[in-house]
Coordinates of C-alpha atoms (C1' of nucleotides) in Angstrom, one line a residue:
Chain A
X1 CA 0.0 0.0 0.0
X2 CA 2.9 2.3 -0.5
X3 CA 2.4 3.6 -4.0
X4 CA -0.4 5.5 -5.6
X5 CA -2.9 3.6 -7.8
X6 CA -2.5 3.5 -11.5
X7 CA -4.1 6.7 -12.7
X8 CA -7.5 6.3 -14.1
X9 CA -6.6 8.3 -17.2
X10 CA -3.7 5.9 -17.9
X11 CA -5.4 2.5 -17.7
X12 CA -9.1 2.4 -16.7
X13 CA -9.3 -1.4 -16.2
X14 CA -6.2 -1.6 -14.0
X15 CA -7.3 1.5 -12.1
X16 CA -10.7 -0.2 -11.3
X17 CA -9.1 -3.4 -10.1
X18 CA -6.5 -1.7 -8.0
X19 CA -8.8 0.8 -6.5
X20 CA -11.5 -1.6 -5.3
X21 CA -8.8 -3.7 -3.6
X22 CA -6.7 -1.0 -2.2
X23 CA -9.7 0.9 -0.9
X24 CA -10.7 -2.3 0.8
X25 CA -14.1 -2.6 -0.8
X26 CA -13.6 -6.1 -2.0
X27 CA -11.4 -9.2 -2.1
X28 CA -11.6 -12.2 -4.4
X29 CA -13.2 -15.4 -3.2
X30 CA -11.7 -18.8 -3.7
X31 CA -14.2 -19.8 -6.4
X32 CA -13.9 -18.0 -9.7
X33 CA -16.3 -15.1 -10.0
X34 CA -17.0 -14.8 -6.3
X35 CA -16.1 -11.9 -4.2
X36 CA -15.9 -11.0 -0.6
X37 CA -17.4 -7.6 0.1
X38 CA -15.3 -6.2 2.8
X39 CA -16.6 -3.9 5.6
X40 CA -15.9 -0.6 3.8
X41 CA -17.5 -1.9 0.6
X42 CA -20.4 -3.4 2.5
X43 CA -21.1 -0.2 4.3
X44 CA -21.4 1.5 0.9
X45 CA -23.8 -1.2 -0.2
X46 CA -25.8 -0.8 3.0
X47 CA -26.3 2.9 2.3
X48 CA -27.4 2.0 -1.2
X49 CA -29.7 -0.6 0.2
X50 CA -31.2 1.6 2.9
X51 CA -32.0 4.4 0.5
X52 CA -33.7 2.1 -2.0
X53 CA -35.5 0.2 0.7
X54 CA -36.9 3.5 2.1
X55 CA -38.3 4.3 -1.3
X56 CA -39.8 0.9 -1.8
X57 CA -41.7 1.1 1.5
X58 CA -42.8 4.6 0.6
X59 CA -44.4 3.3 -2.6
X60 CA -46.3 0.6 -0.7
X61 CA -44.0 -2.4 -1.0
X62 CA -43.3 -5.0 1.7
X63 CA -40.2 -7.1 2.1
X64 CA -40.4 -10.8 2.2
X65 CA -38.0 -13.7 1.7
X66 CA -38.3 -16.6 -0.7
X67 CA -36.1 -19.8 -0.7
X68 CA -32.9 -19.9 -2.6
X69 CA -33.5 -23.5 -3.9
X70 CA -35.9 -23.7 -6.8
X71 CA -37.1 -27.0 -8.3
X72 CA -35.6 -27.2 -11.8
X73 CA -39.1 -27.8 -13.3
X74 CA -40.1 -24.3 -12.2
X75 CA -37.5 -22.7 -14.4
X76 CA -38.7 -24.7 -17.3
X77 CA -42.3 -23.5 -17.1
X78 CA -41.7 -20.2 -19.0
X79 CA -40.2 -20.9 -22.4
X80 CA -38.2 -17.7 -22.9
X81 CA -37.2 -17.7 -19.2
X82 CA -35.6 -21.1 -19.3
X83 CA -33.9 -20.4 -22.6
X84 CA -32.5 -17.2 -21.3
X85 CA -31.2 -18.6 -18.0
X86 CA -30.2 -22.1 -18.8
X87 CA -26.5 -21.4 -19.7
X88 CA -25.9 -19.7 -16.4
X89 CA -27.7 -21.9 -13.9
X90 CA -26.0 -23.6 -10.9
X91 CA -27.7 -26.9 -10.2
X92 CA -27.7 -28.9 -7.0
X93 CA -27.9 -32.5 -7.9
X94 CA -26.8 -34.1 -4.6
X95 CA -27.8 -33.4 -1.1
X96 CA -28.0 -35.3 2.1
X97 CA -25.6 -37.8 0.7
X98 CA -27.9 -38.9 -2.1
X99 CA -28.6 -37.9 -5.6
X100 CA -31.8 -35.8 -5.7
X101 CA -34.8 -37.0 -7.6
X102 CA -35.1 -33.5 -9.1
X103 CA -32.2 -31.1 -9.3
X104 CA -32.5 -27.8 -7.5
X105 CA -31.6 -24.5 -9.1
X106 CA -29.8 -22.0 -7.0
X107 CA -31.9 -19.0 -7.8
X108 CA -30.7 -16.8 -10.7
X109 CA -33.8 -14.7 -10.1
X110 CA -37.0 -15.5 -8.3
X111 CA -39.9 -15.0 -10.7
X112 CA -40.7 -18.7 -10.8
X113 CA -40.7 -19.5 -7.1
X114 CA -42.5 -16.3 -6.3
X115 CA -45.2 -17.1 -8.8
X116 CA -45.6 -20.5 -7.4
X117 CA -46.4 -18.8 -4.1
X118 CA -48.5 -16.1 -5.7
X119 CA -50.7 -18.8 -7.2
X120 CA -51.6 -19.8 -3.7
X121 CA -52.1 -16.3 -2.4
X122 CA -54.0 -14.6 -5.1
X123 CA -57.7 -15.6 -5.4
X124 CA -59.5 -12.4 -5.8
X125 CA -59.1 -8.9 -7.2
X126 CA -59.2 -8.0 -3.5
X127 CA -55.8 -9.6 -3.1
X128 CA -54.3 -7.2 -5.6
X129 CA -52.2 -5.4 -6.1
X130 CA -49.6 -7.6 -4.4
X131 CA -46.5 -5.6 -3.8
X132 CA -43.5 -7.6 -2.6
X133 CA -39.8 -7.0 -2.5
X134 CA -37.0 -9.3 -1.6
X135 CA -33.4 -8.6 -0.6
X136 CA -31.3 -11.6 -1.5
X137 CA -28.3 -13.2 -3.2
X138 CA -28.6 -14.8 -6.6
X139 CA -26.3 -17.0 -8.6
X140 CA -25.6 -16.8 -12.3
X141 CA -22.6 -18.7 -13.6
X142 CA -20.6 -16.1 -15.4
X143 CA -17.9 -16.8 -17.9
X144 CA -16.1 -13.5 -17.5
X145 CA -16.6 -12.0 -14.0
X146 CA -15.5 -8.6 -12.8
X147 CA -15.9 -7.6 -9.1
X148 CA -19.2 -5.8 -8.5
X149 CA -20.0 -5.5 -12.2
X150 CA -20.5 -9.2 -13.0
X151 CA -20.0 -11.8 -10.4
X152 CA -21.2 -15.3 -10.1
X153 CA -23.0 -14.5 -6.9
X154 CA -24.3 -11.1 -6.2
X155 CA -26.6 -9.3 -3.8
X156 CA -29.7 -7.4 -5.0
X157 CA -33.2 -6.6 -4.5
X158 CA -36.0 -8.0 -6.6
X159 CA -39.4 -6.5 -6.6
X160 CA -42.3 -8.7 -7.6
X161 CA -45.8 -7.4 -8.0
X162 CA -49.1 -8.6 -9.3
X163 CA -51.9 -6.4 -10.6
X164 CA -55.5 -6.6 -11.8
X165 CA -55.1 -4.8 -15.1
X166 CA -52.3 -4.5 -17.7
X167 CA -52.5 -0.7 -17.3
X168 CA -51.7 -1.0 -13.6
X169 CA -48.8 -3.3 -14.2
X170 CA -47.3 -0.9 -16.8
X171 CA -47.8 2.0 -14.3
X172 CA -46.0 0.0 -11.6
X173 CA -43.2 -0.9 -14.0
X174 CA -42.6 2.8 -14.8
X175 CA -43.2 3.9 -11.2
X176 CA -40.3 1.7 -10.0
X177 CA -38.1 2.9 -12.9
X178 CA -38.8 6.4 -11.5
X179 CA -37.8 5.2 -8.0
X180 CA -34.5 4.1 -9.5
X181 CA -34.1 7.3 -11.3
X182 CA -34.7 9.3 -8.2
X183 CA -32.2 7.2 -6.3
X184 CA -29.4 7.4 -8.8
X185 CA -29.7 11.2 -9.2
X186 CA -30.3 12.1 -5.6
X187 CA -28.2 9.6 -3.7
X188 CA -25.6 8.2 -6.1
X189 CA -25.2 11.4 -8.1
X190 CA -25.3 9.2 -11.2
X191 CA -27.2 10.6 -14.2
X192 CA -28.8 8.0 -16.5
X193 CA -30.6 7.6 -19.7
X194 CA -33.9 5.9 -19.0
X195 CA -35.5 3.9 -21.7
X196 CA -37.0 0.7 -23.1
X197 CA -34.9 -2.3 -24.0
X198 CA -35.0 -3.7 -27.5
X199 CA -36.5 -7.2 -27.8
X200 CA -33.0 -8.5 -28.1
X201 CA -31.9 -7.1 -24.8
X202 CA -35.0 -7.5 -22.7
X203 CA -35.3 -9.8 -19.7
X204 CA -36.0 -13.4 -20.6
X205 CA -39.7 -13.8 -19.9
X206 CA -40.7 -10.1 -19.9
X207 CA -43.0 -8.5 -22.4
X208 CA -41.2 -5.2 -21.9
X209 CA -38.1 -4.2 -20.0
X210 CA -37.2 -0.6 -19.0
X211 CA -33.7 0.3 -18.0
X212 CA -31.5 3.0 -16.5
X213 CA -28.2 3.3 -18.4
X214 CA -25.3 5.1 -16.8
X215 CA -22.2 6.3 -18.5
X216 CA -19.0 5.2 -16.8
X217 CA -15.8 7.3 -16.8
X218 CA -14.4 5.4 -19.8
X219 CA -17.6 6.0 -21.8
X220 CA -18.9 2.5 -21.5
X221 CA -22.5 2.0 -20.6
X222 CA -23.6 0.3 -17.4
X223 CA -27.1 -1.1 -17.0
X224 CA -27.7 0.1 -13.5
X225 CA -31.2 -1.1 -12.9
X226 CA -34.1 -2.7 -14.8
X227 CA -37.8 -2.8 -14.4
X228 CA -39.8 -5.4 -16.2
X229 CA -43.4 -5.6 -17.3
X230 CA -44.0 -9.3 -17.2
X231 CA -47.5 -9.2 -18.6
X232 CA -49.2 -12.5 -17.9
X233 CA -46.3 -14.7 -18.9
X234 CA -45.6 -16.1 -15.5
X235 CA -49.1 -16.0 -14.1
X236 CA -50.2 -18.1 -17.1
X237 CA -47.2 -20.5 -16.7
X238 CA -48.0 -21.0 -13.0
X239 CA -51.8 -20.9 -13.4
X240 CA -52.3 -17.9 -11.1
X241 CA -55.9 -16.6 -11.5
X242 CA -58.1 -14.2 -9.7
X243 CA -61.8 -13.5 -9.7
X244 CA -62.5 -10.1 -11.0
X245 CA -65.2 -7.7 -9.7
X246 CA -67.5 -8.9 -12.5
X247 CA -67.0 -12.6 -11.6
X248 CA -64.7 -13.6 -14.4
X249 CA -61.3 -15.3 -14.0
X250 CA -58.1 -13.5 -15.1
X251 CA -54.4 -14.1 -14.9
X252 CA -52.8 -11.2 -13.0
X253 CA -50.4 -8.8 -14.8
X254 CA -47.1 -8.7 -13.2
X255 CA -43.9 -6.7 -12.8
X256 CA -40.4 -7.3 -11.5
X257 CA -37.5 -4.9 -11.0
X258 CA -34.0 -5.1 -9.6
X259 CA -30.9 -3.2 -8.6
X260 CA -27.8 -5.1 -7.6
X261 CA -24.3 -4.7 -6.1
X262 CA -23.4 -3.7 -9.6
X263 CA -24.5 -0.3 -8.5
X264 CA -21.4 -0.1 -6.3
X265 CA -19.3 -0.5 -9.4
X266 CA -21.4 2.2 -11.0
X267 CA -20.6 4.6 -8.2
X268 CA -16.9 3.8 -8.4
X269 CA -16.7 4.2 -12.2
X270 CA -18.8 7.3 -12.4
X271 CA -17.0 9.5 -9.9
X272 CA -13.5 8.0 -9.4
X273 CA -10.5 9.9 -10.5
X274 CA -6.7 9.4 -11.0
X275 CA -6.2 9.3 -7.2
X276 CA -8.9 6.7 -6.5
X277 CA -12.4 6.6 -5.3
X278 CA -14.6 9.6 -5.1
X279 CA -17.8 8.8 -3.1
X280 CA -21.0 10.8 -3.2
X281 CA -21.5 12.2 0.3
X282 CA -24.9 10.7 0.7
X283 CA -23.6 7.2 0.2
X284 CA -20.1 7.5 1.6
X285 CA -19.6 5.3 4.7
X286 CA -17.4 8.1 6.1
X287 CA -18.4 11.6 5.1
X288 CA -15.7 13.5 6.9
X289 CA -12.3 12.2 8.1
X290 CA -10.4 14.3 10.6
X291 CA -6.7 14.1 10.3
X292 CA -4.6 15.4 13.3
X293 CA -1.2 16.9 12.9
X294 CA 1.4 17.3 15.7
X295 CA 5.1 17.3 16.4
X296 CA 5.5 16.6 20.1
X297 CA 3.5 15.5 23.2
X298 CA 2.4 19.0 24.1
X299 CA 1.0 19.6 20.7
X300 CA -0.4 16.2 20.6
X301 CA -2.6 16.6 23.7
X302 CA -4.0 19.9 22.5
X303 CA -4.6 18.7 19.0
X304 CA -6.2 15.5 20.2
X305 CA -8.6 17.3 22.5
X306 CA -9.7 19.5 19.6
X307 CA -10.0 16.7 17.2
X308 CA -12.3 14.8 19.5
X309 CA -14.4 17.9 20.1
X310 CA -14.8 18.5 16.4
X311 CA -15.7 14.9 15.8
X312 CA -18.4 15.1 18.4
X313 CA -19.7 18.4 16.9
X314 CA -19.9 16.8 13.4
X315 CA -21.7 13.7 14.7
X316 CA -24.1 15.9 16.5
X317 CA -24.8 17.7 13.3
X318 CA -25.6 14.4 11.6
X319 CA -22.3 14.0 9.7
X320 CA -20.8 10.5 9.5
X321 CA -17.4 11.7 10.8
X322 CA -14.4 9.8 12.0
X323 CA -11.1 10.9 13.6
X324 CA -8.0 9.1 12.6
X325 CA -5.8 9.3 15.7
X326 CA -3.5 6.4 14.8
X327 CA 0.1 7.2 15.2
X328 CA 1.4 4.7 12.8
X329 CA 1.1 6.9 9.7
X330 CA 2.1 10.4 9.0
X331 CA -0.5 13.1 8.2
X332 CA 0.6 13.1 4.6
X333 CA 0.1 9.4 4.3
X334 CA -3.4 9.7 5.7
X335 CA -4.2 12.5 3.2
X336 CA -3.4 10.3 0.3
X337 CA -5.0 7.2 1.9
X338 CA -8.4 8.8 2.5
X339 CA -8.3 10.4 -0.9
X340 CA -7.8 7.0 -2.4
X341 CA -10.8 5.8 -0.3
X342 CA -12.9 8.5 -1.7
X343 CA -13.9 10.2 1.6
X344 CA -15.7 13.4 0.5
X345 CA -14.4 15.8 3.1
X346 CA -11.1 15.9 5.0
X347 CA -10.6 18.1 8.1
X348 CA -7.1 18.9 9.1
X349 CA -6.3 20.0 12.6
X350 CA -2.8 21.0 13.7
X351 CA -1.2 23.2 16.4
X352 CA -1.8 26.4 14.3
X353 CA -5.5 25.5 14.1
X354 CA -5.7 24.9 17.8
X355 CA -4.2 28.3 18.4
X356 CA -6.9 30.0 16.2
X357 CA -9.6 27.5 17.2
X358 CA -10.2 26.9 13.5
X359 CA -9.8 24.0 11.2
X360 CA -8.9 23.3 7.6
X361 CA -11.4 21.8 5.1
X362 CA -10.4 19.9 2.0
X363 CA -13.0 18.6 -0.5
X364 CA -12.3 15.4 -2.4
X365 CA -14.0 16.4 -5.6
X366 CA -11.5 19.3 -6.1
X367 CA -7.9 18.2 -5.8
X368 CA -5.1 20.3 -4.2
X369 CA -5.2 23.9 -3.1
X370 CA -8.4 24.7 -5.0
X371 CA -10.5 22.5 -2.7
X372 CA -8.9 23.5 0.5
X373 CA -10.1 26.2 2.8
X374 CA -8.3 27.4 6.0
X375 CA -9.6 29.1 9.0
X376 CA -13.1 27.5 9.4
X377 CA -14.1 28.4 13.0
X378 CA -14.3 25.3 15.1
X379 CA -17.7 26.3 16.4
X380 CA -19.1 26.2 12.9
X381 CA -17.8 22.8 11.7
X382 CA -21.2 21.1 11.9
X383 CA -23.0 23.7 9.8
X384 CA -20.2 24.2 7.3
X385 CA -19.5 20.5 6.9
X386 CA -23.2 19.9 6.2
X387 CA -23.2 22.7 3.6
X388 CA -20.0 21.4 2.0
X389 CA -21.2 17.8 1.7
X390 CA -24.4 19.0 0.0
X391 CA -22.4 21.1 -2.3
X392 CA -20.0 18.2 -3.1
X393 CA -23.0 16.0 -3.8
X394 CA -24.4 18.5 -6.2
X395 CA -21.1 19.1 -8.0
X396 CA -20.6 15.5 -8.5
X397 CA -24.0 15.2 -10.1
X398 CA -23.5 18.3 -12.3
X399 CA -20.0 17.1 -13.4
X400 CA -21.4 13.6 -14.3
X401 CA -24.4 15.2 -16.2
X402 CA -22.0 17.4 -18.1
X403 CA -19.8 14.4 -18.9
X404 CA -22.8 12.3 -20.1
X405 CA -24.3 15.0 -22.2
X406 CA -21.0 15.9 -23.9
X407 CA -20.5 12.3 -24.9
X408 CA -23.7 11.4 -26.5
X409 CA -23.5 12.2 -30.2
X410 CA -26.4 12.2 -32.7
X411 CA -25.4 10.2 -35.8
X412 CA -27.0 9.9 -39.2
X413 CA -25.0 7.3 -41.0
X414 CA -23.0 4.1 -40.4
X415 CA -19.6 5.8 -40.9
X416 CA -20.4 8.4 -38.2
X417 CA -21.8 5.7 -36.0
X418 CA -18.6 3.7 -36.2
X419 CA -16.5 6.7 -35.5
X420 CA -18.4 7.8 -32.4
X421 CA -18.4 4.3 -31.0
X422 CA -14.7 3.9 -31.7
X423 CA -14.2 7.1 -29.9
X424 CA -15.7 5.6 -26.8
X425 CA -18.9 7.7 -26.9
X426 CA -22.6 6.9 -27.1
X427 CA -24.4 7.2 -30.4
X428 CA -28.0 8.3 -30.6
X429 CA -29.8 7.7 -33.9
X430 CA -33.1 6.9 -35.6
X431 CA -33.5 3.1 -35.6
X432 CA -35.8 0.8 -37.4
X433 CA -33.5 -2.2 -37.6
X434 CA -34.2 -5.8 -36.6
X435 CA -32.6 -8.0 -33.9
X436 CA -30.4 -9.4 -36.6
X437 CA -29.3 -5.9 -37.5
X438 CA -28.5 -5.2 -33.8
X439 CA -26.3 -8.3 -33.7
X440 CA -24.5 -7.4 -36.9
X441 CA -23.9 -3.9 -35.5
X442 CA -22.4 -5.4 -32.4
X443 CA -20.1 -7.7 -34.4
X444 CA -18.9 -4.8 -36.4
X445 CA -18.5 -2.1 -33.8
X446 CA -18.9 -3.7 -30.4
X447 CA -21.8 -1.5 -29.6
X448 CA -25.2 -2.7 -28.4
X449 CA -28.6 -1.0 -28.4
X450 CA -28.7 0.3 -24.8
X451 CA -32.3 1.6 -25.0
X452 CA -35.0 3.6 -26.7
X453 CA -34.9 6.7 -24.4
X454 CA -38.2 7.5 -22.9
X455 CA -37.6 11.1 -23.9
X456 CA -38.0 11.1 -27.7
X457 CA -37.7 13.9 -30.2
X458 CA -41.1 13.1 -31.8
X459 CA -41.9 12.7 -35.4
X460 CA -40.1 10.2 -37.6
X461 CA -36.7 9.9 -39.2
X462 CA -34.5 7.7 -41.4
X463 CA -32.9 4.7 -39.7
X464 CA -29.2 5.3 -39.8
X465 CA -28.5 1.7 -40.8
X466 CA -31.4 0.5 -43.0
X467 CA -32.7 3.9 -44.3
X468 CA -36.2 2.8 -43.5
X469 CA -38.6 5.2 -41.8
X470 CA -38.1 5.1 -38.0
X471 CA -40.5 6.2 -35.3
X472 CA -37.9 6.1 -32.4
X473 CA -34.4 7.0 -31.7
X474 CA -32.2 4.6 -29.9
X475 CA -28.9 5.0 -27.9
X476 CA -26.0 2.7 -28.7
X477 CA -22.8 2.1 -26.8
X478 CA -20.2 -0.4 -25.7
X479 CA -21.4 -1.8 -22.4
X480 CA -20.1 -3.5 -19.3
Chain B
rC1 C1' -15.3 -23.0 -25.3
rG2 C1' -11.2 -20.4 -28.7
rG3 C1' -6.6 -17.0 -28.7
rC4 C1' -2.6 -14.9 -25.6
rG5 C1' -0.4 -14.7 -20.9
rU6 C1' 0.8 -15.7 -15.6
rG7 C1' 1.5 -19.0 -11.2
rU8 C1' 8.1 -18.0 -6.2
rA9 C1' 6.5 -14.5 1.5
rG10 C1' 0.3 -10.6 2.5
rC11 C1' 1.1 -7.5 -2.3
rG12 C1' 4.4 -6.4 -6.6
rC13 C1' 8.4 -8.9 -8.8
rA14 C1' 13.7 -11.0 -9.9
rG15 C1' 15.9 -15.9 -10.1
rC16 C1' 14.6 -20.4 -14.7
rC17 C1' 18.0 -19.7 -20.8
rC18 C1' 23.2 -22.1 -18.3
rG19 C1' 20.4 -27.4 -12.1
rG20 C1' 24.3 -26.5 -6.6
rU21 C1' 22.4 -22.5 0.7
rA22 C1' 15.4 -19.0 -2.2
rG23 C1' 16.2 -13.3 -3.1
rC24 C1' 14.6 -7.8 -3.8
rG25 C1' 10.9 -3.7 -2.9
rC26 C1' 6.6 -2.6 -0.2
rA27 C1' 3.7 -4.4 3.9
rC28 C1' 4.4 -6.7 9.0
rU29 C1' 7.0 -6.8 14.5
rA30 C1' 10.4 -4.1 18.2
rC31 C1' 13.0 0.3 19.5
rG32 C1' 14.6 5.3 18.5
rU33 C1' 14.4 9.8 15.7
rU34 C1' 10.4 12.1 12.7
rC35 C1' 5.3 14.4 11.7
rG36 C1' 1.0 21.0 7.8
rG37 C1' 0.9 16.2 1.2
rG38 C1' 2.7 8.9 0.7
rA39 C1' 9.5 10.0 6.7
rC40 C1' 14.2 7.6 8.3
rG41 C1' 17.6 4.3 10.9
rU42 C1' 18.8 -0.2 13.4
rA43 C1' 17.3 -5.1 14.5
rG44 C1' 13.7 -9.0 13.4
rG45 C1' 9.6 -12.5 11.7
rG46 C1' 7.5 -14.7 7.5
rG47 C1' 8.1 -19.2 1.6
rU48 C1' 5.0 -27.2 0.8
rC49 C1' 8.7 -22.0 -5.4
rG50 C1' 0.4 -23.8 -8.3
rC51 C1' -0.2 -29.6 -8.1
rA52 C1' 1.5 -34.6 -9.5
rG53 C1' 4.9 -37.6 -11.8
rG54 C1' 9.8 -38.1 -14.2
rU55 C1' 15.3 -37.1 -15.2
rU56 C1' 19.6 -36.2 -11.8
rC57 C1' 24.2 -37.2 -6.6
rA58 C1' 21.2 -32.6 -6.5
rA59 C1' 15.2 -29.4 -9.5
rA60 C1' 12.1 -22.9 -8.4
rU61 C1' 15.3 -24.0 -12.7
rC62 C1' 15.1 -29.6 -17.4
rC63 C1' 10.9 -33.1 -19.3
rU64 C1' 5.5 -34.8 -19.2
rG65 C1' 0.7 -34.3 -17.5
rC66 C1' -2.9 -31.6 -14.7
rC67 C1' -5.0 -27.4 -12.1
rA68 C1' -5.9 -22.4 -11.2
rC69 C1' -6.0 -17.3 -12.3
rG70 C1' -5.8 -13.0 -15.6
rC71 C1' -6.5 -10.3 -20.3
rC72 C1' -9.0 -10.5 -25.3
rG73 C1' -13.4 -12.8 -27.9
rA74 C1' -18.8 -15.6 -27.8
rC75 C1' -23.0 -15.0 -23.1
rC76 C1' -24.8 -11.7 -19.1
rA77 C1' -28.0 -7.6 -13.4

RNA sequence: CGGCGUGUAGCGCAGCCCGGUAGCGCACUACGUUCGGGACGUAGGGGUCGCAGGUUCAAAUCCUGCCACGCCGACCA
């Protein structure tokens, strides 16, 4: 831990791998594709989780927990679903010292087992809407894992709802997409493009998938959350029916929606810089780190006293503050260490500050002198820190929006498209192509159709690939 | 599953061609000096050299097989 990380600007992939390990977010597990989320990384995930959970409850959802083992036959009930998930299933074939009569699937997602239960629970329109969320781990056997972004086992939430009408289901699907949008902007400071997935890219078993797509620091797209309108696909497969108000039987219309530990990767890759992590204050496990500076025991006593007093004042003001009084490292070492760990605000307190009863503030989002302010009265730290944190949160969002907007380019023909993609940017264009066209485009340029943005220009245009008349524009990019 | 790499101390690596006491930097432990942007000195601790065979008086080093991991592709929250 002696050297700085590889600068982000120099080698993005190396930077990511180094930062997540050096900042102690994560460690590799013994099985390929598995990761250990270490306390600092888990604290970040807990903040993400809590902020999402709060919003789910506020929109009327209840948490529940469904089993991790799913009978293999369940997965097979929905044709598209089984086709989509088969290659990445982990199967339990032996247990209790014997071969099982029917293999069990370690859940890759819970639509099937939840619908098996819904079939028992839903009898009447009075049982609807049924609004359930589950926090759980899921397993998808990945061929090419990357910590947080794509791991064999990951943590997530999966919402599962059932409704009496297709309109209600569609409303719910979009409502939860909005919840995600609200979360990423206001908590994670990550701007996104919200839109609808193409048939190629939609969830296996959904009639329609909506997504939030975030732009990472290297220009690649990250699908940061999805919300699916499942139609009646699963309720039909599982025979779930309810009696309507007019006495007829109907299959309920359903939704599912999820955000995973991938979001942690999104936070890292949206805000990080050459020196390491940059965490948005609202999600940062530690919002303010207090670093003391002293030369001798006399200074030490006075500095220490003030450091603890400032720490208490910050905590009283609702700031997640921590004082680092360890004597193993120098102040300079700590400065660099906490910058690497992305702590939004650093407070320096030395003998000169004790004398003036003032402290030094340094903000992580603006490196060096520019982000440093001397002489902040010790009595004001709570108020000023709160203001600074709010300002840092805003600046991070504004910077990310600026970055996103300046890297989405409207293109009109193939040549321009290829150029924009090769340049690491996103291409936006009229699109009337087929799934086959999408695949061809990916083979040629590496870009995939990320989504049809919900915000459309209106009218019609010429498809940049086929020249046919198109009614929608789509956004294309290389993706994680 | 295809292509290319890499496995030696917690991490990063050298040693392998040309077999002969397993090394370097960081980290770790102790003590002292330091301390407003990654300090220094002295003394220490730590290794089945990925695994299994083979060749040899002797293998990290040569030979054979296997395994794992990483990067690039096909698949994905």
